[in-house]
Short mmCIF file of C-alpha atoms in Angstrom, two decimals:
data_model
loop_
_atom_site.label_atom_id
_atom_site.label_comp_id
_atom_site.label_asym_id
_atom_site.label_seq_id
_atom_site.Cartn_x
_atom_site.Cartn_y
_atom_site.Cartn_z
CA MET A 1 -7.20 -22.29 4.77
CA THR A 2 -4.94 -20.83 2.47
CA LYS A 3 -2.11 -18.19 4.07
CA ILE A 4 -2.46 -14.57 2.14
CA ILE A 5 0.52 -11.95 2.31
CA THR A 6 -0.12 -9.20 4.80
CA PRO A 7 2.36 -7.13 5.15
CA ILE A 8 3.48 -4.80 8.71
CA LEU A 9 5.94 -2.36 7.46
CA PHE A 10 7.94 0.29 10.35
CA PHE A 11 9.81 3.01 10.35
CA ILE A 12 11.83 4.01 13.01
CA SER A 13 13.99 7.48 13.01
CA PHE A 14 16.63 8.66 14.95
CA THR A 15 14.17 11.32 16.80
CA SER A 16 11.44 9.37 17.21
CA ALA A 17 9.44 6.21 16.74
CA SER A 18 6.48 5.11 14.96
CA VAL A 19 4.34 2.42 12.85
CA VAL A 20 3.62 2.86 9.62
CA THR A 21 0.95 0.30 8.27
CA ALA A 22 -0.51 0.26 4.61
CA ASP A 23 -3.46 1.86 4.93
CA ASN A 24 -2.58 4.75 6.22
CA SER A 25 0.92 5.59 4.33
CA ASP A 26 2.05 5.89 0.98
CA LEU A 27 3.24 2.42 1.31
CA SER A 28 2.22 -0.15 -1.36
CA GLU A 29 1.05 -3.43 0.17
CA ASN A 30 2.83 -4.90 -2.44
CA SER A 31 6.00 -3.22 -2.54
CA LEU A 32 6.61 -2.16 -5.35
CA TYR A 33 8.51 0.82 -4.39
CA ASP A 34 8.01 1.83 -0.54
CA LEU A 35 9.76 4.82 -0.96
CA GLY A 36 7.18 6.86 0.62
CA ILE A 37 9.11 7.50 3.50
CA SER A 38 12.34 9.05 2.10
CA GLY A 39 10.69 12.17 1.09
CA SER A 40 7.99 12.14 3.82
CA GLY A 41 9.11 14.97 5.91
CA ALA A 42 11.22 12.71 8.85
CA SER A 43 12.79 14.85 11.38
CA SER A 44 16.10 12.83 10.89
CA SER A 45 17.90 12.56 7.70
CA VAL A 46 18.59 8.51 8.49
CA GLY A 47 16.51 6.23 9.86
CA PHE A 48 15.48 2.44 9.83
CA ILE A 49 12.68 0.42 8.14
CA GLY A 50 11.86 -3.42 7.93
CA ARG A 51 8.75 -5.37 6.53
CA TYR A 52 7.57 -8.66 7.89
CA ASP A 53 4.61 -10.31 6.32
CA VAL A 54 1.84 -12.10 8.52
CA GLY A 55 -2.01 -12.90 8.04
CA PHE A 56 -4.21 -15.69 6.90
CA SER A 57 -7.47 -15.57 5.11
CA LEU A 58 -10.55 -18.45 5.38
CA LYS A 59 -11.31 -19.48 1.67
CA ASP A 60 -13.45 -22.35 0.70
CA SER A 61 -12.38 -23.79 -2.99
CA ASN A 62 -14.60 -26.00 -5.59
CA PRO A 63 -11.34 -27.15 -8.04
CA ILE A 64 -13.39 -28.52 -10.78
CA THR A 65 -10.65 -30.71 -11.80
CA SER A 66 -8.11 -32.79 -10.13
CA TYR A 67 -5.16 -30.32 -11.44
CA ASP A 68 -3.37 -27.71 -8.54
CA LEU A 69 -3.45 -24.37 -9.83
CA PHE A 70 -1.72 -22.71 -6.95
CA ASP A 71 1.44 -23.84 -4.64
CA GLN A 72 0.58 -23.37 -1.03
CA ASP A 73 2.08 -20.27 0.84
CA SER A 74 5.36 -20.65 2.58
CA ASP A 75 7.50 -19.11 4.76
CA GLU A 76 9.97 -18.84 1.89
CA GLN A 77 7.66 -16.80 0.02
CA ARG A 78 7.06 -14.04 2.48
CA ASN A 79 9.07 -10.75 3.00
CA ALA A 80 10.94 -10.47 5.97
CA TRP A 81 13.35 -7.36 5.37
CA VAL A 82 15.41 -5.03 7.27
CA GLY A 83 16.96 -1.56 6.10
CA VAL A 84 18.20 1.88 6.35
CA THR A 85 16.68 4.98 4.67
CA SER A 86 17.68 8.36 3.76
CA ARG A 87 17.91 11.07 1.46
CA GLN A 88 20.63 9.30 -0.86
CA GLY A 89 17.84 6.05 -0.93
CA GLN A 90 17.55 2.62 0.78
CA ILE A 91 19.35 -0.50 1.45
CA ARG A 92 17.60 -3.33 2.34
CA VAL A 93 18.88 -6.84 3.79
CA GLY A 94 16.90 -9.88 4.01
CA ARG A 95 14.07 -12.29 2.51
CA HIS A 96 12.85 -9.79 -0.16
CA ASP A 97 11.08 -9.28 -3.64
CA SER A 98 12.96 -9.90 -6.36
CA ILE A 99 13.98 -7.11 -8.36
CA ASP A 100 11.99 -8.05 -11.60
CA ARG A 101 9.24 -8.97 -9.57
CA MET A 102 8.56 -5.01 -7.65
CA ALA A 103 8.79 -3.74 -11.48
CA THR A 104 5.40 -5.78 -11.92
CA VAL A 105 3.45 -7.24 -8.62
CA ASP A 106 1.67 -4.25 -8.09
CA ALA A 107 -0.14 -4.77 -11.39
CA ASP A 108 -2.01 -7.97 -9.05
CA GLN A 109 -4.81 -6.37 -7.73
CA HIS A 110 -6.78 -9.58 -6.50
CA LYS A 111 -7.01 -10.66 -3.06
CA ILE A 112 -5.72 -13.97 -4.06
CA ASP A 113 -3.93 -15.83 -6.66
CA GLY A 114 -5.48 -15.47 -10.35
CA ALA A 115 -4.12 -14.92 -13.85
CA TYR A 116 -1.19 -12.81 -12.86
CA ASP A 117 0.51 -15.68 -10.51
CA LEU A 118 -0.35 -18.28 -13.20
CA ILE A 119 1.38 -16.46 -16.38
CA MET A 120 4.27 -14.28 -14.48
CA ARG A 121 7.44 -17.01 -14.10
CA GLY A 122 10.07 -15.16 -12.62
CA ASP A 123 8.61 -13.92 -9.39
CA ASP A 124 10.53 -14.97 -6.60
CA VAL A 125 11.04 -13.99 -2.64
CA LEU A 126 15.15 -13.76 -2.27
CA PRO A 127 15.88 -15.38 1.23
CA ASN A 128 19.27 -13.67 0.98
CA SER A 129 19.39 -10.32 -0.75
CA MET A 130 20.74 -6.86 -0.82
CA THR A 131 18.43 -4.52 -2.46
CA TYR A 132 19.19 -0.51 -3.23
CA LEU A 133 16.72 1.70 -4.17
CA LYS A 134 16.85 5.56 -5.19
CA LYS A 135 13.77 7.92 -6.00
CA SER A 136 14.43 10.99 -7.97
CA GLY A 137 11.46 13.37 -8.74
CA ALA A 138 9.61 11.23 -11.24
CA PHE A 139 12.17 8.54 -11.69
CA ALA A 140 13.08 5.72 -9.05
CA VAL A 141 15.79 3.15 -10.14
CA GLY A 142 17.38 0.03 -8.15
CA ALA A 143 19.50 -2.76 -7.96
CA GLN A 144 19.77 -5.69 -6.10
CA PHE A 145 22.28 -8.96 -5.17
CA ALA A 146 21.00 -12.08 -4.10
CA GLU A 147 23.13 -14.73 -2.52
CA ASP A 148 21.71 -18.74 -3.54
CA ASP A 149 22.15 -20.75 0.28
CA SER A 150 21.86 -23.86 -1.83
CA GLY A 151 24.66 -24.78 -3.47
CA GLU A 152 23.08 -24.94 -6.92
CA GLY A 153 24.22 -22.02 -8.70
CA GLY A 154 21.43 -19.49 -7.81
CA ASP A 155 23.07 -16.21 -7.03
CA SER A 156 21.53 -13.18 -9.36
CA ILE A 157 21.73 -9.56 -9.53
CA GLY A 158 19.31 -7.06 -11.18
CA VAL A 159 18.06 -3.86 -12.14
CA VAL A 160 15.03 -1.85 -12.13
CA LEU A 161 13.67 1.54 -13.57
CA ASN A 162 10.51 3.21 -12.55
CA THR A 163 9.00 6.25 -13.77
CA LYS A 164 5.30 7.95 -13.20
CA LYS A 165 3.77 11.37 -14.91
CA GLY A 166 0.40 12.28 -14.49
CA PRO A 167 -2.24 9.20 -14.25
CA TYR A 168 0.58 7.21 -15.88
CA GLU A 169 3.02 4.71 -14.40
CA ALA A 170 6.01 2.43 -16.12
CA ALA A 171 8.82 0.03 -15.15
CA ILE A 172 11.02 -2.07 -16.45
CA ALA A 173 13.43 -4.74 -14.88
CA TYR A 174 15.82 -7.54 -15.71
CA ARG A 175 17.44 -10.26 -13.28
CA ARG A 176 19.75 -12.49 -14.35
CA THR A 177 20.62 -15.96 -12.60
CA PRO A 178 23.52 -16.98 -14.47
CA GLU A 179 23.19 -20.70 -14.01
CA ASN A 180 19.63 -20.93 -14.02
CA SER A 181 17.66 -18.12 -15.99
CA SER A 182 16.80 -14.54 -16.57
CA ALA A 183 13.53 -12.50 -16.83
CA ILE A 184 12.88 -8.97 -18.54
CA LYS A 185 9.67 -7.39 -17.35
CA GLY A 186 7.81 -4.72 -18.45
CA ARG A 187 4.83 -2.83 -16.83
CA VAL A 188 2.23 -0.07 -17.95
CA THR A 189 -0.09 1.51 -15.58
CA TYR A 190 -3.24 3.92 -15.66
CA LYS A 191 -4.76 5.19 -12.54
CA SER A 192 -7.36 7.80 -12.61
CA ARG A 193 -7.12 11.10 -10.17
CA ASN A 194 -5.94 9.77 -6.52
CA ASN A 195 -6.39 6.00 -7.72
CA SER A 196 -9.90 6.09 -6.84
CA ARG A 197 -12.11 4.58 -9.35
CA ILE A 198 -10.24 2.95 -12.16
CA ARG A 199 -6.73 1.09 -12.55
CA VAL A 200 -5.37 -0.66 -15.77
CA ASP A 201 -2.28 -2.22 -16.26
CA VAL A 202 -0.23 -4.13 -19.20
CA VAL A 203 2.38 -6.20 -18.24
CA ALA A 204 4.96 -8.09 -20.03
CA GLU A 205 7.71 -10.83 -19.44
CA LYS A 206 10.35 -12.62 -21.56
CA PHE A 207 11.73 -15.37 -19.47
CA ALA A 208 14.60 -17.36 -20.71
CA VAL A 209 16.06 -20.74 -18.57
CA GLY A 210 19.28 -22.27 -18.38
CA ASP A 211 20.37 -25.62 -17.76
CA ALA A 212 17.30 -27.91 -16.41
CA LYS A 213 17.39 -30.11 -13.34
CA ASP A 214 16.93 -33.86 -14.77
CA ASP A 215 13.55 -34.25 -13.38
CA GLU A 216 12.28 -30.82 -14.48
CA ALA A 217 11.12 -29.83 -17.91
CA SER A 218 12.16 -25.93 -18.94
CA ALA A 219 11.58 -23.83 -21.92
CA ASN A 220 11.81 -20.14 -22.61
CA SER A 221 8.41 -18.43 -22.70
CA THR A 222 7.06 -14.84 -23.27
CA SER A 223 4.34 -13.73 -21.27
CA PHE A 224 1.46 -11.00 -21.52
CA MET A 225 -1.05 -10.01 -19.42
CA VAL A 226 -3.87 -6.88 -18.95
CA GLY A 227 -5.77 -6.31 -15.99
CA ALA A 228 -8.03 -3.77 -14.75
CA LYS A 229 -9.97 -2.52 -11.83
CA TYR A 230 -13.03 -0.63 -10.61
CA ASN A 231 -13.90 0.58 -7.57
CA MET A 232 -17.83 0.66 -7.47
CA THR A 233 -17.74 2.53 -4.22
CA PRO A 234 -15.49 3.44 -2.02
CA ARG A 235 -15.23 -0.21 -0.36
CA ALA A 236 -16.29 -2.48 -3.05
CA TYR A 237 -14.30 -3.56 -6.11
CA VAL A 238 -14.39 -6.11 -8.85
CA VAL A 239 -10.84 -7.03 -10.74
CA GLY A 240 -10.44 -8.88 -14.20
CA GLN A 241 -7.37 -10.18 -15.05
CA TYR A 242 -6.80 -12.03 -18.83
CA GLY A 243 -3.47 -13.34 -20.10
CA SER A 244 -1.19 -15.51 -22.45
CA VAL A 245 1.79 -18.05 -22.26
CA GLY A 246 3.61 -18.90 -24.98
CA PHE A 247 6.40 -21.54 -24.91
CA ASP A 248 9.89 -21.67 -27.37
CA LEU A 249 9.48 -25.26 -28.44
CA ASP A 250 13.14 -25.26 -29.54
CA SER A 251 14.29 -24.61 -25.88
CA ILE A 252 12.81 -27.43 -24.22
CA SER A 253 14.95 -29.35 -21.75
CA GLY A 254 14.34 -31.78 -19.34
CA GLU A 255 11.17 -34.44 -19.21
CA GLY A 256 7.61 -33.47 -19.70
CA ASP A 257 5.00 -32.17 -21.61
CA GLU A 258 3.59 -29.30 -19.68
CA LEU A 259 5.72 -26.94 -20.73
CA SER A 260 5.08 -27.54 -24.84
CA ARG A 261 1.73 -26.29 -24.92
CA ASP A 262 0.88 -22.64 -24.36
CA TYR A 263 -2.05 -21.61 -22.37
CA ASN A 264 -4.33 -18.73 -21.16
CA ALA A 265 -5.66 -17.41 -18.03
CA LEU A 266 -8.56 -15.84 -17.04
CA SER A 267 -9.51 -14.37 -13.50
CA PHE A 268 -12.17 -12.55 -12.22
CA GLU A 269 -13.05 -11.28 -8.08
CA ALA A 270 -15.41 -9.05 -6.42
CA GLY A 271 -15.28 -8.30 -3.25
CA TYR A 272 -16.16 -5.67 -0.54
CA ASN A 273 -13.92 -3.96 2.33
CA ILE A 274 -16.02 -4.33 5.62
CA THR A 275 -13.40 -2.83 7.63
CA ASN A 276 -9.70 -1.45 6.61
CA SER A 277 -8.59 -4.86 8.02
CA THR A 278 -11.35 -7.32 6.76
CA SER A 279 -12.79 -8.19 3.81
CA ILE A 280 -14.89 -10.44 1.86
CA TYR A 281 -14.46 -11.60 -1.86
CA VAL A 282 -15.64 -14.19 -4.50
CA ASN A 283 -12.96 -15.60 -7.28
CA HIS A 284 -13.05 -17.40 -10.44
CA THR A 285 -9.78 -18.70 -11.84
CA GLN A 286 -9.42 -20.36 -14.67
CA LYS A 287 -6.15 -22.25 -16.91
CA SER A 288 -6.91 -23.11 -20.84
CA PHE A 289 -4.67 -24.88 -22.86
CA ASP A 290 -7.87 -24.63 -25.78
CA THR A 291 -6.53 -21.06 -26.84
CA ASP A 292 -9.59 -20.73 -29.25
CA SER A 293 -12.10 -21.06 -25.88
CA LEU A 294 -12.83 -20.43 -22.03
CA LEU A 295 -14.26 -22.39 -19.65
CA ALA A 296 -17.42 -21.60 -18.18
CA PRO A 297 -17.69 -21.52 -14.53
CA PHE A 298 -17.96 -25.19 -12.55
CA GLU A 299 -17.41 -26.40 -16.54
CA SER A 300 -14.96 -29.62 -16.70
CA ASP A 301 -12.90 -29.95 -19.42
CA SER A 302 -10.06 -32.07 -20.36
CA GLU A 303 -7.98 -28.73 -21.98
CA GLY A 304 -8.27 -26.58 -18.66
CA SER A 305 -9.06 -26.48 -15.25
CA GLN A 306 -10.15 -23.54 -12.92
CA THR A 307 -10.77 -22.67 -9.25
CA ASN A 308 -13.85 -21.20 -7.76
CA SER A 309 -13.40 -19.59 -4.14
CA ILE A 310 -15.52 -17.60 -1.49
CA GLY A 311 -13.46 -16.54 1.12
CA VAL A 312 -12.49 -13.89 3.98
CA ARG A 313 -9.11 -12.06 4.45
CA LEU A 314 -7.93 -10.32 7.46
CA ASN A 315 -5.44 -7.85 7.90
CA TRP A 316 -4.07 -7.98 11.43
#
């Protein structure tokens, strides 16, 4: 049983109170920019917003090798923040997506972990953060500061820029953790009219490490991914993602061979939304160190690993 993040979002104005879910609002489930509230005609110029992620799914996985592709979800990976919104923007405080994650995570259209999760190194949920977002016309900007409570020099700062025009959207973000790492990410998206049929995403990341801990291997890397989603019917969909990661051998620090090898990641998913709150899916995800070949489903190979899953996702 693997937990799946399911967002609960709420908005309370000074003159009325209501609950807004991702199914019936402009809010993105993946929280690229939850700015639909700011210009939605609220009767008050200032209001309170918040988000807390809950939920789970039932899943049966068949890992072909003993290599564990995915880390288990934990409370530290869930959003839990409160904030204030007005026509001048939003301020959010609490456990929040990192600013670079906000720029690219909306490209991940899988119900569970796929190629995106295997190649994006900088995605984090920051426990003690303050995030400011401002939307004006076709542009949105944001800035974030996060304080590390572990005493290991994990404070971070970052900025993001997002723009939309017609069926196209683009975002770029930079985040720096002075003593640990820095990341710059970009995304370009095409969506057919009303996002009803086709969505295509191209994502790139440049990740640079600082001083590695004694028991960790670290290296600078460049990642690239392309993903597409096709809605066959209003309820049935298919998703595919392919990406690759290349490591800078001259930047390796720490011990271990894992980060000295480039790899590819591939994932496919097909699903059906039974209701607005329940969906079923099948998923195949693989990681291959042999850049010249891919693994067939259920094939065992020393140069890669894969996971095949079937599950039910409940959004309550």
